[in-house]
GROMACS .gro file of N, CA and C in nm:
model
  246
    1MET      N    1 -11.646  10.240   6.560
    1MET     CA    2 -11.747  10.260   6.663
    1MET      C    3 -11.810  10.128   6.707
    2LYS      N    4 -11.815  10.032   6.618
    2LYS     CA    5 -11.879   9.905   6.653
    2LYS      C    6 -11.809   9.838   6.772
    3LYS      N    7 -11.675   9.841   6.776
    3LYS     CA    8 -11.603   9.780   6.888
    3LYS      C    9 -11.634   9.850   7.019
    4VAL      N   10 -11.640   9.982   7.015
    4VAL     CA   11 -11.674  10.060   7.136
    4VAL      C   12 -11.816  10.026   7.179
    5PHE      N   13 -11.907  10.023   7.083
    5PHE     CA   14 -12.046   9.989   7.114
    5PHE      C   15 -12.057   9.851   7.179
    6GLU      N   16 -11.991   9.752   7.121
    6GLU     CA   17 -11.997   9.615   7.175
    6GLU      C   18 -11.946   9.610   7.318
    7LYS      N   19 -11.848   9.690   7.350
    7LYS     CA   20 -11.791   9.691   7.485
    7LYS      C   21 -11.887   9.752   7.587
    8TYR      N   22 -11.961   9.855   7.546
    8TYR     CA   23 -12.044   9.930   7.640
    8TYR      C   24 -12.195   9.915   7.621
    9LYS      N   25 -12.240   9.830   7.528
    9LYS     CA   26 -12.384   9.825   7.499
    9LYS      C   27 -12.465   9.792   7.624
   10ASN      N   28 -12.580   9.857   7.635
   10ASN     CA   29 -12.674   9.849   7.747
   10ASN      C   30 -12.624   9.915   7.875
   11MET      N   31 -12.504   9.969   7.876
   11MET     CA   32 -12.453  10.037   7.995
   11MET      C   33 -12.534  10.163   8.021
   12GLN      N   34 -12.571  10.183   8.146
   12GLN     CA   35 -12.644  10.304   8.181
   12GLN      C   36 -12.544  10.417   8.205
   13ILE      N   37 -12.570  10.531   8.143
   13ILE     CA   38 -12.488  10.651   8.157
   13ILE      C   39 -12.575  10.756   8.226
   14VAL      N   40 -12.522  10.815   8.332
   14VAL     CA   41 -12.598  10.912   8.410
   14VAL      C   42 -12.533  11.050   8.399
   15HIS      N   43 -12.613  11.148   8.362
   15HIS     CA   44 -12.572  11.288   8.358
   15HIS      C   45 -12.660  11.364   8.456
   16ASP      N   46 -12.627  11.489   8.482
   16ASP     CA   47 -12.706  11.569   8.577
   16ASP      C   48 -12.852  11.582   8.534
   17ASN      N   49 -12.877  11.600   8.405
   17ASN     CA   50 -13.012  11.627   8.355
   17ASN      C   51 -13.086  11.508   8.298
   18TYR      N   52 -13.015  11.400   8.274
   18TYR     CA   53 -13.079  11.283   8.214
   18TYR      C   54 -12.991  11.160   8.233
   19LYS      N   55 -13.051  11.045   8.208
   19LYS     CA   56 -12.975  10.920   8.205
   19LYS      C   57 -13.028  10.837   8.089
   20GLY      N   58 -12.941  10.753   8.035
   20GLY     CA   59 -12.981  10.672   7.922
   20GLY      C   60 -12.893  10.549   7.912
   21HIS      N   61 -12.926  10.465   7.816
   21HIS     CA   62 -12.851  10.342   7.794
   21HIS      C   63 -12.784  10.345   7.658
   22VAL      N   64 -12.662  10.292   7.653
   22VAL     CA   65 -12.593  10.280   7.526
   22VAL      C   66 -12.674  10.183   7.441
   23CYS      N   67 -12.723  10.231   7.327
   23CYS     CA   68 -12.817  10.151   7.248
   23CYS      C   69 -12.776  10.135   7.103
   24GLY      N   70 -12.674  10.208   7.060
   24GLY     CA   71 -12.639  10.199   6.919
   24GLY      C   72 -12.522  10.288   6.883
   25TYR      N   73 -12.501  10.300   6.754
   25TYR     CA   74 -12.389  10.379   6.704
   25TYR      C   75 -12.413  10.414   6.559
   26ASN      N   76 -12.335  10.508   6.508
   26ASN     CA   77 -12.327  10.532   6.365
   26ASN      C   78 -12.179  10.541   6.330
   27ASP      N   79 -12.144  10.597   6.217
   27ASP     CA   80 -12.004  10.599   6.175
   27ASP      C   81 -11.911  10.669   6.272
   28SER      N   82 -11.961  10.767   6.345
   28SER     CA   83 -11.872  10.847   6.428
   28SER      C   84 -11.918  10.871   6.571
   29HIS      N   85 -12.032  10.814   6.612
   29HIS     CA   86 -12.084  10.841   6.745
   29HIS      C   87 -12.144  10.716   6.811
   30ILE      N   88 -12.137  10.714   6.942
   30ILE     CA   89 -12.213  10.619   7.023
   30ILE      C   90 -12.346  10.687   7.054
   31ILE      N   91 -12.453  10.610   7.062
   31ILE     CA   92 -12.586  10.666   7.080
   31ILE      C   93 -12.646  10.615   7.210
   32LEU      N   94 -12.705  10.709   7.288
   32LEU     CA   95 -12.778  10.674   7.409
   32LEU      C   96 -12.926  10.682   7.382
   33ALA      N   97 -13.003  10.591   7.441
   33ALA     CA   98 -13.149  10.596   7.438
   33ALA      C   99 -13.194  10.654   7.572
   34VAL      N  100 -13.275  10.760   7.565
   34VAL     CA  101 -13.324  10.828   7.684
   34VAL      C  102 -13.476  10.827   7.679
   35GLU      N  103 -13.539  10.788   7.790
   35GLU     CA  104 -13.686  10.790   7.795
   35GLU      C  105 -13.731  10.931   7.824
   36THR      N  106 -13.780  10.999   7.721
   36THR     CA  107 -13.826  11.138   7.734
   36THR      C  108 -13.912  11.174   7.615
   37LYS      N  109 -13.983  11.283   7.628
   37LYS     CA  110 -14.058  11.337   7.515
   37LYS      C  111 -13.996  11.470   7.471
   38ASN      N  112 -13.882  11.506   7.529
   38ASN     CA  113 -13.813  11.630   7.498
   38ASN      C  114 -13.748  11.621   7.360
   39ASP      N  115 -13.809  11.686   7.263
   39ASP     CA  116 -13.756  11.682   7.126
   39ASP      C  117 -13.656  11.793   7.099
   40GLN      N  118 -13.635  11.883   7.196
   40GLN     CA  119 -13.539  11.992   7.173
   40GLN      C  120 -13.395  11.944   7.192
   41LYS      N  121 -13.370  11.868   7.297
   41LYS     CA  122 -13.234  11.823   7.325
   41LYS      C  123 -13.206  11.684   7.266
   42PHE      N  124 -13.313  11.606   7.249
   42PHE     CA  125 -13.299  11.468   7.204
   42PHE      C  126 -13.370  11.451   7.071
   43SER      N  127 -13.335  11.346   6.998
   43SER     CA  128 -13.388  11.329   6.864
   43SER      C  129 -13.437  11.186   6.841
   44ARG      N  130 -13.527  11.168   6.746
   44ARG     CA  131 -13.566  11.036   6.699
   44ARG      C  132 -13.501  11.007   6.564
   45LYS      N  133 -13.448  11.113   6.501
   45LYS     CA  134 -13.392  11.098   6.367
   45LYS      C  135 -13.241  11.119   6.372
   46LEU      N  136 -13.167  11.018   6.336
   46LEU     CA  137 -13.021  11.025   6.329
   46LEU      C  138 -12.977  10.973   6.194
   47GLN      N  139 -12.863  11.017   6.149
   47GLN     CA  140 -12.814  10.975   6.019
   47GLN      C  141 -12.747  10.838   6.027
   48SER      N  142 -12.798  10.742   5.956
   48SER     CA  143 -12.745  10.606   5.945
   48SER      C  144 -12.717  10.539   6.078
   49PRO      N  145 -12.813  10.538   6.171
   49PRO     CA  146 -12.786  10.474   6.300
   49PRO      C  147 -12.805  10.323   6.296
   50ILE      N  148 -12.734  10.256   6.384
   50ILE     CA  149 -12.758  10.115   6.411
   50ILE      C  150 -12.805  10.112   6.556
   51ILE      N  151 -12.934  10.084   6.576
   51ILE     CA  152 -12.997  10.089   6.708
   51ILE      C  153 -13.043   9.948   6.745
   52MET      N  154 -13.018   9.909   6.871
   52MET     CA  155 -13.064   9.779   6.919
   52MET      C  156 -13.217   9.776   6.913
   53GLU      N  157 -13.272   9.664   6.877
   53GLU     CA  158 -13.416   9.648   6.857
   53GLU      C  159 -13.498   9.694   6.978
   54GLU      N  160 -13.453   9.660   7.099
   54GLU     CA  161 -13.531   9.694   7.218
   54GLU      C  162 -13.536   9.844   7.248
   55TYR      N  163 -13.455   9.924   7.179
   55TYR     CA  164 -13.456  10.069   7.201
   55TYR      C  165 -13.518  10.146   7.085
   56LYS      N  166 -13.589  10.078   6.998
   56LYS     CA  167 -13.653  10.146   6.884
   56LYS      C  168 -13.794  10.194   6.917
   57ASP      N  169 -13.840  10.172   7.037
   57ASP     CA  170 -13.973  10.213   7.081
   57ASP      C  171 -13.984  10.367   7.076
   58VAL      N  172 -14.105  10.417   7.052
   58VAL     CA  173 -14.127  10.562   7.041
   58VAL      C  174 -14.105  10.635   7.173
   59LYS      N  175 -14.101  10.565   7.285
   59LYS     CA  176 -14.078  10.633   7.413
   59LYS      C  177 -13.933  10.681   7.427
   60TYR      N  178 -13.844  10.634   7.341
   60TYR     CA  179 -13.703  10.672   7.347
   60TYR      C  180 -13.671  10.785   7.252
   61ARG      N  181 -13.584  10.872   7.298
   61ARG     CA  182 -13.520  10.973   7.215
   61ARG      C  183 -13.371  10.943   7.223
   62TYR      N  184 -13.296  10.994   7.128
   62TYR     CA  185 -13.153  10.960   7.121
   62TYR      C  186 -13.065  11.082   7.132
   63ILE      N  187 -12.947  11.059   7.185
   63ILE     CA  188 -12.847  11.164   7.195
   63ILE      C  189 -12.710  11.099   7.176
   64PHE      N  190 -12.619  11.173   7.117
   64PHE     CA  191 -12.484  11.121   7.100
   64PHE      C  192 -12.410  11.128   7.233
   65GLU      N  193 -12.329  11.029   7.259
   65GLU     CA  194 -12.249  11.024   7.381
   65GLU      C  195 -12.101  11.024   7.346
   66ASP      N  196 -12.024  11.090   7.428
   66ASP     CA  197 -11.880  11.097   7.411
   66ASP      C  198 -11.816  10.970   7.465
   67GLU      N  199 -11.726  10.912   7.388
   67GLU     CA  200 -11.659  10.788   7.430
   67GLU      C  201 -11.584  10.807   7.563
   68ARG      N  202 -11.529  10.925   7.586
   68ARG     CA  203 -11.458  10.951   7.712
   68ARG      C  204 -11.550  10.938   7.832
   69GLU      N  205 -11.677  10.976   7.814
   69GLU     CA  206 -11.773  10.964   7.924
   69GLU      C  207 -11.803  10.817   7.953
   70LEU      N  208 -11.809  10.735   7.851
   70LEU     CA  209 -11.830  10.591   7.872
   70LEU      C  210 -11.716  10.532   7.953
   71ILE      N  211 -11.594  10.568   7.916
   71ILE     CA  212 -11.476  10.516   7.986
   71ILE      C  213 -11.476  10.564   8.131
   72LYS      N  214 -11.503  10.692   8.151
   72LYS     CA  215 -11.504  10.750   8.286
   72LYS      C  216 -11.607  10.681   8.375
   73GLN      N  217 -11.730  10.668   8.326
   73GLN     CA  218 -11.834  10.608   8.408
   73GLN      C  219 -11.811  10.458   8.428
   74SER      N  220 -11.753  10.393   8.331
   74SER     CA  221 -11.722  10.251   8.345
   74SER      C  222 -11.616  10.230   8.453
   75LYS      N  223 -11.516  10.317   8.457
   75LYS     CA  224 -11.412  10.309   8.561
   75LYS      C  225 -11.471  10.339   8.698
   76ASN      N  226 -11.559  10.438   8.705
   76ASN     CA  227 -11.623  10.471   8.833
   76ASN      C  228 -11.705  10.352   8.885
   77GLU      N  229 -11.776  10.285   8.794
   77GLU     CA  230 -11.855  10.168   8.832
   77GLU      C  231 -11.766  10.055   8.879
   78SER      N  232 -11.653  10.036   8.812
   78SER     CA  233 -11.560   9.931   8.852
   78SER      C  234 -11.503   9.958   8.991
   79ASN      N  235 -11.474  10.084   9.019
   79ASN     CA  236 -11.420  10.120   9.152
   79ASN      C  237 -11.523  10.098   9.262
   80LYS      N  238 -11.651  10.119   9.232
   80LYS     CA  239 -11.757  10.097   9.331
   80LYS      C  240 -11.771   9.951   9.366
   81ASN      N  241 -11.745   9.863   9.270
   81ASN     CA  242 -11.763   9.720   9.290
   81ASN      C  243 -11.645   9.654   9.361
   82ARG      N  244 -11.543   9.729   9.394
   82ARG     CA  245 -11.426   9.672   9.461
   82ARG      C  246 -11.443   9.670   9.610
   0.00000   0.00000   0.00000
């Protein structure tokens, strides 16, 4: 996961209901930081996370992101810049 994280760190990921930045990872997931107070869908507690210092603020909640979504949105961004 560390290699995937290094490739996409700080990348903004946009979904229909929220957007966040790639901020960390654990053994099996990439983690997005989302500015919200919604504790139902998002969490402050994750098992063994490595989170970038600037995203440890209490205004952020975390959610796991699928690596395929990172690749998809990164390709879409690259196509826009052409």
